[in-house]
Tab-separated table of C-alpha atoms and ligand atoms in Angstrom:
chain	number	residue	atom	x	y	z
A	1	MET	CA	-16.826	74.837	97.303
A	2	SER	CA	-14.617	73.683	100.169
A	3	LYS	CA	-11.277	75.452	100.635
A	4	THR	CA	-8.171	73.285	100.426
A	5	ARG	CA	-6.131	72.558	103.547
A	6	PRO	CA	-2.410	73.346	103.040
A	7	ARG	CA	0.281	70.639	103.395
A	8	THR	CA	-2.030	67.784	102.410
A	9	PHE	CA	-1.382	65.027	99.886
A	10	ALA	CA	-3.332	61.917	98.938
A	11	ILE	CA	-1.543	59.368	96.800
A	12	CYS	CA	-3.355	56.578	95.024
A	13	GLY	CA	-2.648	54.129	92.238
A	14	GLY	CA	-4.079	55.604	89.056
A	15	ALA	CA	-4.112	52.370	87.007
A	16	TYR	CA	-4.047	48.656	87.978
A	17	GLY	CA	-1.606	48.691	90.895
A	18	ASP	CA	2.175	48.356	91.190
A	19	GLU	CA	2.712	51.888	89.861
A	20	GLY	CA	5.470	52.620	92.372
A	21	LYS	CA	3.474	54.844	94.709
A	22	GLY	CA	5.163	53.619	97.920
A	23	ARG	CA	8.352	55.296	96.881
A	24	ILE	CA	6.479	58.548	96.138
A	25	VAL	CA	4.736	58.437	99.523
A	26	ASP	CA	8.129	57.978	101.133
A	27	MET	CA	9.468	61.012	99.263
A	28	VAL	CA	6.503	63.234	100.111
A	29	VAL	CA	6.463	62.260	103.805
A	30	HIS	CA	10.176	62.823	104.054
A	31	GLU	CA	9.920	66.279	102.510
A	32	LEU	CA	6.886	67.309	104.557
A	33	SER	CA	8.543	66.138	107.767
A	34	GLN	CA	11.314	68.751	107.257
A	35	THR	CA	8.834	71.519	108.078
A	36	GLY	CA	6.638	69.996	110.789
A	37	PRO	CA	4.976	66.864	112.131
A	38	VAL	CA	3.186	64.629	109.652
A	39	VAL	CA	0.267	62.202	109.838
A	40	VAL	CA	0.403	59.336	107.357
A	41	PHE	CA	-3.082	57.889	107.133
A	42	ARG	CA	-3.837	54.617	105.419
A	43	ASP	CA	-7.511	53.930	105.018
A	44	ASN	CA	-8.034	50.828	102.884
A	45	GLY	CA	-6.871	47.307	102.104
A	46	GLY	CA	-4.636	45.110	104.235
A	47	ALA	CA	-1.973	42.478	103.692
A	48	ASN	CA	-2.852	42.333	99.971
A	49	ALA	CA	-0.678	45.398	99.340
A	50	GLY	CA	3.075	45.114	98.979
A	51	HIS	CA	5.980	47.507	98.690
A	52	THR	CA	9.636	46.720	99.303
A	53	VAL	CA	11.874	49.362	100.855
A	54	GLU	CA	15.612	49.080	100.312
A	55	PHE	CA	18.095	50.634	102.707
A	56	PRO	CA	21.550	51.935	101.829
A	57	ASN	CA	23.046	49.069	103.892
A	58	GLY	CA	21.358	46.592	101.561
A	59	LYS	CA	18.624	45.520	104.028
A	60	ARG	CA	15.157	45.112	102.530
A	61	VAL	CA	11.776	45.241	104.243
A	62	ALA	CA	8.513	44.405	102.518
A	63	LEU	CA	5.680	46.581	103.806
A	64	HIS	CA	2.151	45.237	103.508
A	65	GLN	CA	-0.045	46.736	106.185
A	66	LEU	CA	2.175	49.538	107.477
A	67	PRO	CA	2.275	52.742	105.428
A	68	SER	CA	5.583	53.826	103.898
A	69	GLY	CA	6.018	56.637	106.447
A	70	VAL	CA	6.879	54.075	109.133
A	71	PHE	CA	10.588	54.721	108.612
A	72	ILE	CA	10.286	58.445	109.229
A	73	LYS	CA	10.764	59.389	112.863
A	74	ASP	CA	8.675	62.562	112.885
A	75	ALA	CA	5.673	60.890	111.302
A	76	THR	CA	2.658	59.390	113.038
A	77	ILE	CA	1.207	56.600	110.967
A	78	VAL	CA	-2.445	55.706	111.310
A	79	LEU	CA	-3.999	52.410	110.302
A	80	GLY	CA	-7.515	53.618	109.692
A	81	LYS	CA	-11.031	52.403	110.263
A	82	GLU	CA	-11.575	50.852	106.842
A	83	MET	CA	-8.393	48.819	106.747
A	84	VAL	CA	-8.597	45.070	107.271
A	85	ILE	CA	-5.854	44.053	109.674
A	86	HIS	CA	-4.275	40.640	110.136
A	87	PRO	CA	-2.743	40.942	113.636
A	88	GLU	CA	-0.189	38.158	113.273
A	89	ASP	CA	1.149	39.482	109.962
A	90	LEU	CA	1.223	42.990	111.373
A	91	LEU	CA	3.331	41.924	114.342
A	92	GLU	CA	5.770	40.160	112.036
A	93	GLU	CA	5.983	43.287	109.890
A	94	LEU	CA	6.645	45.470	112.953
A	95	HIS	CA	9.336	43.052	114.021
A	96	GLN	CA	11.043	43.399	110.639
A	97	VAL	CA	10.766	47.195	110.724
A	98	ASP	CA	12.341	47.318	114.178
A	99	GLY	CA	15.114	45.100	112.860
A	100	VAL	CA	16.286	47.836	110.512
A	101	THR	CA	15.358	51.027	112.305
A	102	GLU	CA	15.698	50.433	116.056
A	103	THR	CA	12.365	51.176	117.654
A	104	GLU	CA	13.114	54.785	118.632
A	105	TYR	CA	13.778	55.736	115.020
A	106	ARG	CA	10.491	54.636	113.599
A	107	ALA	CA	7.285	56.613	113.318
A	108	GLU	CA	4.676	56.612	116.047
A	109	ILE	CA	1.935	54.109	115.243
A	110	LYS	CA	-1.804	54.395	115.862
A	111	ILE	CA	-4.325	51.730	114.983
A	112	ASP	CA	-7.969	52.746	114.929
A	113	GLU	CA	-9.852	50.543	117.368
A	114	MET	CA	-12.580	50.449	114.716
A	115	ALA	CA	-10.280	48.940	112.049
A	116	LEU	CA	-11.546	45.610	110.774
A	117	LEU	CA	-9.938	42.274	111.397
A	118	SER	CA	-8.988	39.885	108.654
A	119	LEU	CA	-8.034	36.553	110.205
A	120	ASP	CA	-6.971	33.104	109.066
A	121	THR	CA	-10.675	32.178	109.150
A	122	HIS	CA	-11.257	34.694	106.342
A	123	ARG	CA	-8.262	33.346	104.421
A	124	ALA	CA	-9.582	29.798	104.763
A	125	PHE	CA	-13.041	30.722	103.520
A	126	GLU	CA	-11.555	32.644	100.580
A	127	SER	CA	-9.314	29.734	99.696
A	128	VAL	CA	-12.150	27.194	99.750
A	129	LEU	CA	-14.513	29.549	97.923
A	130	LYS	CA	-12.012	29.763	95.061
A	131	ASP	CA	-12.802	26.148	94.161
A	132	TRP	CA	-16.425	27.194	93.629
A	133	GLN	CA	-15.730	30.232	91.518
A	134	SER	CA	-15.107	30.223	87.815
A	135	GLY	CA	-12.621	32.439	86.007
A	136	GLY	CA	-9.868	34.607	87.347
A	137	LYS	CA	-6.757	33.783	89.265
A	138	GLY	CA	-8.638	34.900	92.336
A	139	SER	CA	-7.445	37.000	95.197
A	140	THR	CA	-4.106	37.489	96.870
A	141	GLY	CA	-5.310	34.907	99.422
A	142	ARG	CA	-5.102	37.404	102.292
A	143	GLY	CA	-8.792	37.151	103.255
A	144	ILE	CA	-9.548	40.698	102.186
A	145	ALA	CA	-12.969	40.248	100.543
A	146	PRO	CA	-14.479	38.071	103.335
A	147	ALA	CA	-13.360	40.632	105.947
A	148	TYR	CA	-15.121	43.415	104.042
A	149	ALA	CA	-18.130	41.145	103.435
A	150	ASP	CA	-18.455	40.840	107.244
A	151	VAL	CA	-19.348	44.545	107.318
A	152	LEU	CA	-22.180	44.211	104.821
A	153	LEU	CA	-23.416	41.065	106.524
A	154	ARG	CA	-23.427	43.007	109.818
A	155	HIS	CA	-20.982	40.891	111.789
A	156	PRO	CA	-17.584	42.584	111.466
A	157	LEU	CA	-14.801	41.913	113.948
A	158	ARG	CA	-12.878	45.049	114.870
A	159	MET	CA	-9.515	45.664	116.530
A	160	ARG	CA	-11.229	46.626	119.774
A	161	ASP	CA	-12.913	43.215	119.912
A	162	ILE	CA	-9.536	41.598	120.447
A	163	VAL	CA	-8.162	44.324	122.715
A	164	THR	CA	-11.140	44.031	125.088
A	165	PHE	CA	-11.163	40.359	124.203
A	166	ASP	CA	-14.803	39.727	123.452
A	167	GLN	CA	-14.462	35.960	123.570
A	168	GLU	CA	-18.116	35.320	122.739
A	169	LYS	CA	-17.875	37.376	119.536
A	170	ILE	CA	-14.602	35.743	118.503
A	171	SER	CA	-15.939	32.300	119.261
A	172	SER	CA	-19.099	32.815	117.213
A	173	HIS	CA	-16.956	34.244	114.409
A	174	TYR	CA	-14.981	30.992	114.287
A	175	ASP	CA	-18.192	28.927	114.402
A	176	LEU	CA	-19.698	30.894	111.524
A	177	TYR	CA	-16.614	30.486	109.332
A	178	ALA	CA	-16.325	26.813	110.258
A	179	ALA	CA	-19.923	26.365	109.086
A	180	LEU	CA	-19.305	28.287	105.849
A	181	VAL	CA	-16.168	26.272	105.070
A	182	SER	CA	-17.887	23.022	106.006
A	183	GLY	CA	-20.815	23.942	103.726
A	184	LEU	CA	-18.289	24.187	100.916
A	185	GLY	CA	-16.956	20.730	101.723
A	186	GLN	CA	-13.917	21.261	103.967
A	187	GLU	CA	-12.961	21.368	107.612
A	188	ILE	CA	-11.718	24.792	108.648
A	189	ALA	CA	-9.021	23.657	111.092
A	190	ALA	CA	-7.192	21.801	108.325
A	191	VAL	CA	-7.418	24.443	105.589
A	192	LEU	CA	-3.971	25.778	104.673
A	193	VAL	CA	-3.611	29.566	104.674
A	194	PRO	CA	-0.626	31.783	103.830
A	195	THR	CA	1.587	33.472	106.403
A	196	LEU	CA	3.193	36.868	105.783
A	197	LYS	CA	6.050	35.231	103.914
A	198	GLY	CA	3.656	33.174	101.806
A	199	GLU	CA	4.308	29.828	103.524
A	200	LYS	CA	1.188	27.773	104.276
A	201	HIS	CA	-0.058	26.621	107.668
A	202	PRO	CA	-3.375	25.142	108.853
A	203	VAL	CA	-5.935	27.439	110.506
A	204	GLY	CA	-6.100	25.228	113.610
A	205	SER	CA	-8.818	24.791	116.216
A	206	LYS	CA	-10.978	27.455	117.807
A	207	ALA	CA	-9.010	27.163	121.046
A	208	GLU	CA	-5.761	27.772	119.147
A	209	LEU	CA	-7.195	30.800	117.335
A	210	VAL	CA	-8.418	32.270	120.638
A	211	ARG	CA	-5.065	31.669	122.313
A	212	ASN	CA	-3.070	33.181	119.461
A	213	LEU	CA	-5.348	36.190	119.190
A	214	GLN	CA	-5.070	36.817	122.912
A	215	ALA	CA	-1.277	36.972	122.653
A	216	GLN	CA	-1.373	39.131	119.512
A	217	ALA	CA	-3.892	41.536	121.052
A	218	LYS	CA	-1.636	41.957	124.064
A	219	ALA	CA	1.321	42.796	121.817
A	220	LEU	CA	-0.672	45.291	119.759
A	221	ALA	CA	-2.807	46.853	122.521
A	222	ALA	CA	-0.489	49.825	123.052
A	223	TYR	CA	-1.105	50.999	119.488
A	224	VAL	CA	-4.874	50.565	119.466
A	225	GLY	CA	-7.321	53.276	120.497
A	226	PRO	CA	-9.914	55.752	119.292
A	227	VAL	CA	-8.589	57.772	116.362
A	228	HIS	CA	-11.451	59.939	115.196
A	229	GLY	CA	-11.083	62.819	117.705
A	230	TRP	CA	-7.286	62.878	117.398
A	231	LEU	CA	-7.513	62.995	113.619
A	232	GLU	CA	-10.078	65.797	113.669
A	233	GLU	CA	-7.881	67.830	116.026
A	234	LYS	CA	-4.744	67.396	113.895
A	235	TRP	CA	-6.648	68.223	110.716
A	236	LEU	CA	-7.648	71.554	112.231
A	237	ASP	CA	-4.117	72.258	113.480
A	238	LYS	CA	-2.363	73.552	110.356
A	239	LYS	CA	1.133	72.819	111.624
A	240	TRP	CA	0.476	69.132	110.909
A	241	GLY	CA	1.017	67.881	107.398
A	242	PHE	CA	-1.092	64.993	106.104
A	243	VAL	CA	-0.237	62.264	103.645
A	244	PHE	CA	-2.976	59.794	102.738
A	245	GLU	CA	-1.484	56.586	101.410
A	246	LYS	CA	-4.054	54.616	99.476
A	247	ALA	CA	-3.559	50.906	98.792
A	248	GLN	CA	-4.116	49.070	95.494
A	249	ALA	CA	-5.366	51.319	92.668
A	250	VAL	CA	-8.510	52.833	91.171
A	251	GLY	CA	-8.507	50.229	88.362
A	252	LEU	CA	-8.722	47.513	91.046
A	253	ASP	CA	-11.731	49.073	92.815
A	254	TYR	CA	-14.748	46.776	92.920
A	255	ARG	CA	-16.881	49.454	91.247
A	256	TRP	CA	-14.399	50.852	88.741
A	257	GLY	CA	-12.318	47.851	87.657
A	258	VAL	CA	-13.362	44.702	85.792
A	259	TYR	CA	-14.363	41.420	87.406
A	260	PRO	CA	-12.898	39.186	88.676
A	261	ASP	CA	-9.675	41.198	89.051
A	262	VAL	CA	-10.976	43.626	91.643
A	263	THR	CA	-10.346	44.109	95.332
A	264	ALA	CA	-13.045	44.752	97.957
A	265	SER	CA	-12.110	48.179	99.324
A	266	ASP	CA	-12.687	51.747	98.186
A	267	THR	CA	-9.426	52.460	96.398
A	268	THR	CA	-10.354	56.031	95.483
A	269	ILE	CA	-9.489	59.183	97.370
A	270	ASP	CA	-13.172	59.416	98.356
A	271	GLY	CA	-12.597	56.485	100.728
A	272	ILE	CA	-10.809	58.864	103.111
A	273	PHE	CA	-14.153	60.507	103.887
A	274	SER	CA	-15.797	57.412	105.345
A	275	ALA	CA	-12.607	56.049	106.947
A	276	SER	CA	-12.230	59.342	108.851
A	277	GLU	CA	-15.939	59.291	109.762
A	278	GLY	CA	-16.425	62.502	107.802
A	279	ALA	CA	-13.654	64.408	109.624
A	280	ILE	CA	-11.680	64.810	106.405
A	281	ASP	CA	-13.376	66.041	103.284
A	282	PRO	CA	-11.289	64.685	100.373
A	283	ASP	CA	-12.111	67.846	98.398
A	284	GLN	CA	-9.991	69.767	100.903
A	285	ILE	CA	-6.879	67.721	100.166
A	286	GLU	CA	-4.587	69.967	98.166
A	287	ILE	CA	-2.759	67.395	96.010
A	288	ARG	CA	-4.820	64.311	95.169
A	289	ALA	CA	-2.315	62.393	93.120
A	290	GLY	CA	-2.851	59.430	90.856
A	291	VAL	CA	0.406	57.581	90.235
A	292	ILE	CA	0.772	55.950	86.826
A	293	LYS	CA	3.613	54.545	84.786
A	294	ALA	CA	4.644	57.126	82.216
A	295	THR	CA	5.027	55.220	78.963
A	296	TYR	CA	3.164	51.918	79.443
A	297	MET	CA	0.806	50.044	81.766
A	298	SER	CA	1.143	46.752	83.612
A	299	SER	CA	-1.488	44.391	84.932
A	300	VAL	CA	-1.777	41.100	86.790
A	301	GLY	CA	-4.803	38.835	86.661
A	302	THR	CA	-7.057	37.791	83.831
A	303	ARG	CA	-8.383	41.154	82.671
A	304	LYS	CA	-7.909	41.715	78.953
A	305	LEU	CA	-6.583	45.189	78.409
A	306	PRO	CA	-7.750	46.703	75.095
A	307	SER	CA	-4.251	48.079	74.465
A	308	LEU	CA	-2.329	44.904	75.424
A	309	MET	CA	1.155	44.791	73.875
A	310	THR	CA	1.795	41.525	72.105
A	311	ASP	CA	5.110	42.173	70.370
A	312	ALA	CA	8.741	41.928	71.489
A	313	LEU	CA	8.602	45.384	73.051
A	314	ALA	CA	6.448	43.935	75.871
A	315	ASP	CA	9.222	41.460	76.763
A	316	ARG	CA	11.850	44.177	76.613
A	317	ILE	CA	9.882	46.423	78.993
A	318	ARG	CA	9.086	43.472	81.282
A	319	GLU	CA	12.774	42.676	81.636
A	320	ASP	CA	14.045	46.254	81.909
A	321	ALA	CA	11.401	47.385	84.402
A	322	HIS	CA	11.238	44.045	86.308
A	323	GLU	CA	7.550	43.631	85.634
A	324	TYR	CA	7.052	40.404	87.552
A	325	GLY	CA	4.675	39.917	90.492
A	326	ALA	CA	6.436	40.821	93.771
A	327	THR	CA	5.377	37.624	95.573
A	328	THR	CA	4.236	35.326	92.770
A	329	LYS	CA	7.031	36.237	90.257
A	330	ARG	CA	4.290	35.940	87.610
A	331	PRO	CA	5.094	37.973	84.474
A	332	ARG	CA	2.838	41.032	84.338
A	333	ASP	CA	0.911	41.900	81.188
A	334	ILE	CA	2.305	45.003	79.501
A	335	ALA	CA	0.061	47.413	77.586
A	336	TYR	CA	0.271	50.716	75.768
A	337	LEU	CA	-0.853	53.673	77.847
A	338	ASP	CA	-4.663	53.574	77.771
A	339	ILE	CA	-5.888	57.164	77.919
A	340	PRO	CA	-9.656	56.338	78.006
A	341	ALA	CA	-9.135	54.107	81.065
A	342	LEU	CA	-6.769	56.564	82.793
A	343	ARG	CA	-9.141	59.459	82.152
A	344	PHE	CA	-11.966	57.459	83.710
A	345	PHE	CA	-9.884	56.381	86.743
A	346	SER	CA	-8.764	59.973	87.323
A	347	ARG	CA	-12.342	61.208	87.290
A	348	VAL	CA	-13.897	58.566	89.555
A	349	GLY	CA	-10.766	58.400	91.738
A	350	ARG	CA	-11.032	62.184	92.486
A	351	ILE	CA	-7.519	62.732	91.173
A	352	ASN	CA	-6.334	66.317	90.545
A	353	ALA	CA	-2.629	65.652	89.842
A	354	LEU	CA	-0.722	62.941	87.993
A	355	MET	CA	2.654	61.579	89.015
A	356	LEU	CA	4.451	59.612	86.317
A	357	THR	CA	6.895	56.889	87.304
A	358	HIS	CA	9.335	54.986	85.055
A	359	MET	CA	9.986	57.956	82.731
A	360	ASP	CA	13.256	56.165	81.940
A	361	VAL	CA	11.417	53.380	80.078
A	362	SER	CA	11.917	54.915	76.650
A	363	TYR	CA	13.804	53.472	73.665
A	364	LEU	CA	15.315	55.592	70.916
A	365	ASP	CA	14.641	52.851	68.357
A	366	HIS	CA	10.910	52.808	69.240
A	367	PRO	CA	8.328	55.587	69.169
A	368	ILE	CA	5.965	55.623	72.152
A	369	LYS	CA	2.570	54.342	71.133
A	370	VAL	CA	-0.399	55.582	73.152
A	371	CYS	CA	-4.041	54.473	72.958
A	372	THR	CA	-5.923	57.757	72.693
A	373	GLY	CA	-9.457	56.435	72.257
A	374	TYR	CA	-11.743	53.472	71.619
A	375	LYS	CA	-14.022	52.866	68.639
A	376	LEU	CA	-17.140	50.733	68.675
A	377	ASP	CA	-19.320	50.483	65.544
A	378	LYS	CA	-17.350	53.388	64.043
A	379	LYS	CA	-18.242	55.637	66.975
A	380	ASN	CA	-15.887	56.998	69.644
A	381	VAL	CA	-16.670	55.440	73.005
A	382	ALA	CA	-15.323	55.981	76.523
A	383	TYR	CA	-13.962	53.379	78.985
A	384	ARG	CA	-16.577	51.506	80.972
A	385	PRO	CA	-15.827	49.033	83.785
A	386	ASP	CA	-17.204	46.028	81.902
A	387	GLN	CA	-14.909	43.424	80.342
A	388	GLU	CA	-17.547	42.340	77.796
A	389	PHE	CA	-17.802	45.907	76.573
A	390	LEU	CA	-14.006	46.347	76.535
A	391	ASN	CA	-13.612	43.146	74.494
A	392	GLN	CA	-15.567	44.795	71.689
A	393	VAL	CA	-13.745	48.112	71.408
A	394	THR	CA	-10.975	48.834	68.918
A	395	PRO	CA	-8.197	51.018	70.304
A	396	VAL	CA	-7.053	54.068	68.348
A	397	TYR	CA	-3.322	54.773	68.618
A	398	LYS	CA	-0.996	57.715	68.226
A	399	GLU	CA	2.796	57.509	68.108
A	400	LEU	CA	4.986	60.046	69.887
A	401	PRO	CA	8.759	60.486	69.668
A	402	SER	CA	10.756	58.750	72.395
A	403	TRP	CA	13.726	60.257	74.230
A	404	ASP	CA	17.161	59.172	75.349
A	405	ALA	CA	16.558	57.751	78.843
A	406	LYS	CA	20.183	58.419	79.794
A	407	LEU	CA	19.542	62.169	79.547
A	408	LEU	CA	17.023	61.963	82.418
A	409	ALA	CA	19.442	60.801	85.075
A	410	LYS	CA	20.602	64.228	86.219
A	411	ALA	CA	17.464	66.246	85.424
A	412	LYS	CA	16.312	68.518	88.249
A	413	SER	CA	13.638	70.583	86.500
A	414	ARG	CA	11.309	70.435	83.504
A	415	THR	CA	13.727	72.306	81.265
A	416	ASP	CA	16.505	69.784	81.977
A	417	LEU	CA	14.375	67.126	80.284
A	418	PRO	CA	14.751	66.277	76.588
A	419	GLN	CA	12.164	68.185	74.512
A	420	GLU	CA	10.452	64.904	73.521
A	421	ALA	CA	9.930	64.043	77.196
A	422	GLN	CA	8.518	67.507	77.916
A	423	ASP	CA	6.150	67.179	74.953
A	424	PHE	CA	5.088	63.696	76.050
A	425	ILE	CA	4.259	64.913	79.570
A	426	ALA	CA	2.214	67.801	78.163
A	427	PHE	CA	0.390	65.389	75.845
A	428	VAL	CA	-0.529	62.959	78.660
A	429	ALA	CA	-1.726	65.821	80.894
A	430	LYS	CA	-3.902	67.265	78.128
A	431	GLU	CA	-5.379	63.926	77.060
A	432	ILE	CA	-6.190	62.775	80.604
A	433	GLY	CA	-7.250	66.279	81.577
A	434	VAL	CA	-5.121	66.396	84.748
A	435	PRO	CA	-1.780	68.217	85.255
A	436	VAL	CA	1.412	66.240	85.785
A	437	THR	CA	3.192	67.474	88.921
A	438	LEU	CA	6.029	64.980	89.329
A	439	ILE	CA	7.970	62.398	87.352
A	440	THR	CA	10.447	59.785	88.503
A	441	THR	CA	13.483	59.068	86.391
A	442	GLY	CA	15.122	56.164	88.206
A	443	PRO	CA	14.891	54.025	91.332
A	444	GLN	CA	16.703	56.308	93.853
A	445	ARG	CA	14.733	58.662	96.115
A	446	ASP	CA	16.312	61.745	94.507
A	447	GLN	CA	15.670	60.606	90.940
A	448	ALA	CA	12.495	62.640	90.624
A	449	VAL	CA	11.593	65.947	89.023
A	450	LYS	CA	8.878	68.280	90.295
A	451	LEU	CA	7.123	70.068	87.458
P	501	LIG	P1	-7.707	40.815	96.910
P	501	LIG	O1	-7.382	42.249	97.104
P	501	LIG	O2	-6.786	39.878	97.635
P	501	LIG	O3	-9.159	40.512	97.167
P	501	LIG	O4	-7.452	40.464	95.360
P	501	LIG	C1	-8.342	40.894	94.371
P	501	LIG	C2	-7.633	41.273	93.086
P	501	LIG	O5	-6.877	42.456	93.271
P	501	LIG	C3	-6.661	40.202	92.574
P	501	LIG	O6	-6.760	40.159	91.161
P	501	LIG	C4	-5.298	40.754	93.000
P	501	LIG	O7	-4.258	40.296	92.165
P	501	LIG	C5	-5.521	42.260	92.880
P	501	LIG	N1	-4.666	43.034	93.784
P	501	LIG	C6	-4.853	43.238	95.113
P	501	LIG	N2	-3.888	44.024	95.608
P	501	LIG	C7	-3.064	44.342	94.592
P	501	LIG	C8	-1.885	45.167	94.487
P	501	LIG	O8	-1.392	45.761	95.480
P	501	LIG	N3	-1.333	45.257	93.225
P	501	LIG	C9	-1.865	44.629	92.134
P	501	LIG	N4	-2.951	43.861	92.202
P	501	LIG	C10	-3.556	43.715	93.406
């Protein structure tokens, strides 16, 4: 049994994404930074993630590749080895961050030279491939899956390849993707790919890609270097706190979610082990939190959730909790809390604590319905990551009393909460088999209760 390392938190999405974990990371980093320096390590995903930070002066910045700790001066944020980085988008994001913080007030930034690259070539291939795939609304269009596929196919491009500018490697990368795209019937230079803001532009020629990458590499070079030794040293130095910010969510993991609505990275807390080259044993992380919405679930894509809500309550929640895609504005599906799925995600995600957001989504004229199990051929069955299987199960529901959401606003501790809310939290913890350590009761940073 490995001993836990104090002052360490990992925070991952415990359902299908968009649980509100960015705000929790921000809170945890802020608190930890009061008592010492903090490393915020992001190990997976890339520009497919999205989290908007609002400042008291009304300015808003959407973070995609930078972890939430970027706005905290005493933090060092690390973009780890198993992230897929789009240099142009990253520079634009840094530019926006500097626009609100002034450079000297933002965190120090380190990019692992081993981090993977996800370029417009990957976005083009993904976009063209979509025409050949059936089902699903596809990816976020950010070239995530092709960049990860490069690793398995043994030709990844890494940050250091652009910093040292390995022109031969970059050139053959373009040629390979041009051939793949041409094999699928299109010419790579003309394929339209999204920018950070979602506008479309053509990939352009090889010479243009090389020229742009050269300029981007120059602008990013100061942040890029070896990370492994530094990370190992800080992990052993107990004065440093650690926050691991995972991207996406366990229910979107390519092994634990349902096809085609899955991403290509390891979204579980286990992913920290390989991204840190074994320096950090996830078992040693003290709080390994799965963030979930307290009273309901939301989902984008084509997956059919067994506990999908089809009545007017779904519309009411969607409006009240703004459950629309952050970039696409697509209405999200709303479902009753699915305990079999959440129990499964907690287990495979290595989660040892639950953090419940949106505790204020509760209506006095509606009990809270929770799916506590699945039945198949009159037998109880557990969640399995297989849509065909899930299509056959019948959910079993239980109704619990709701609470007056207005009474949460000023709550500072468990006993300040209405009894129904306390009972609900205890019920969720028992059913999922993981303690609840924090709830959020509203959108402001201080609207949270530690339990
Ligand atoms: P990809 O990550 O771009 O490959 O997209 C694969 C699937 O994951 C798609 O169904 C996306 O909608 C979904 N996805 C990726 N990132 C997020 C996220 O941050 N929140 C919710 N869904 C996501």
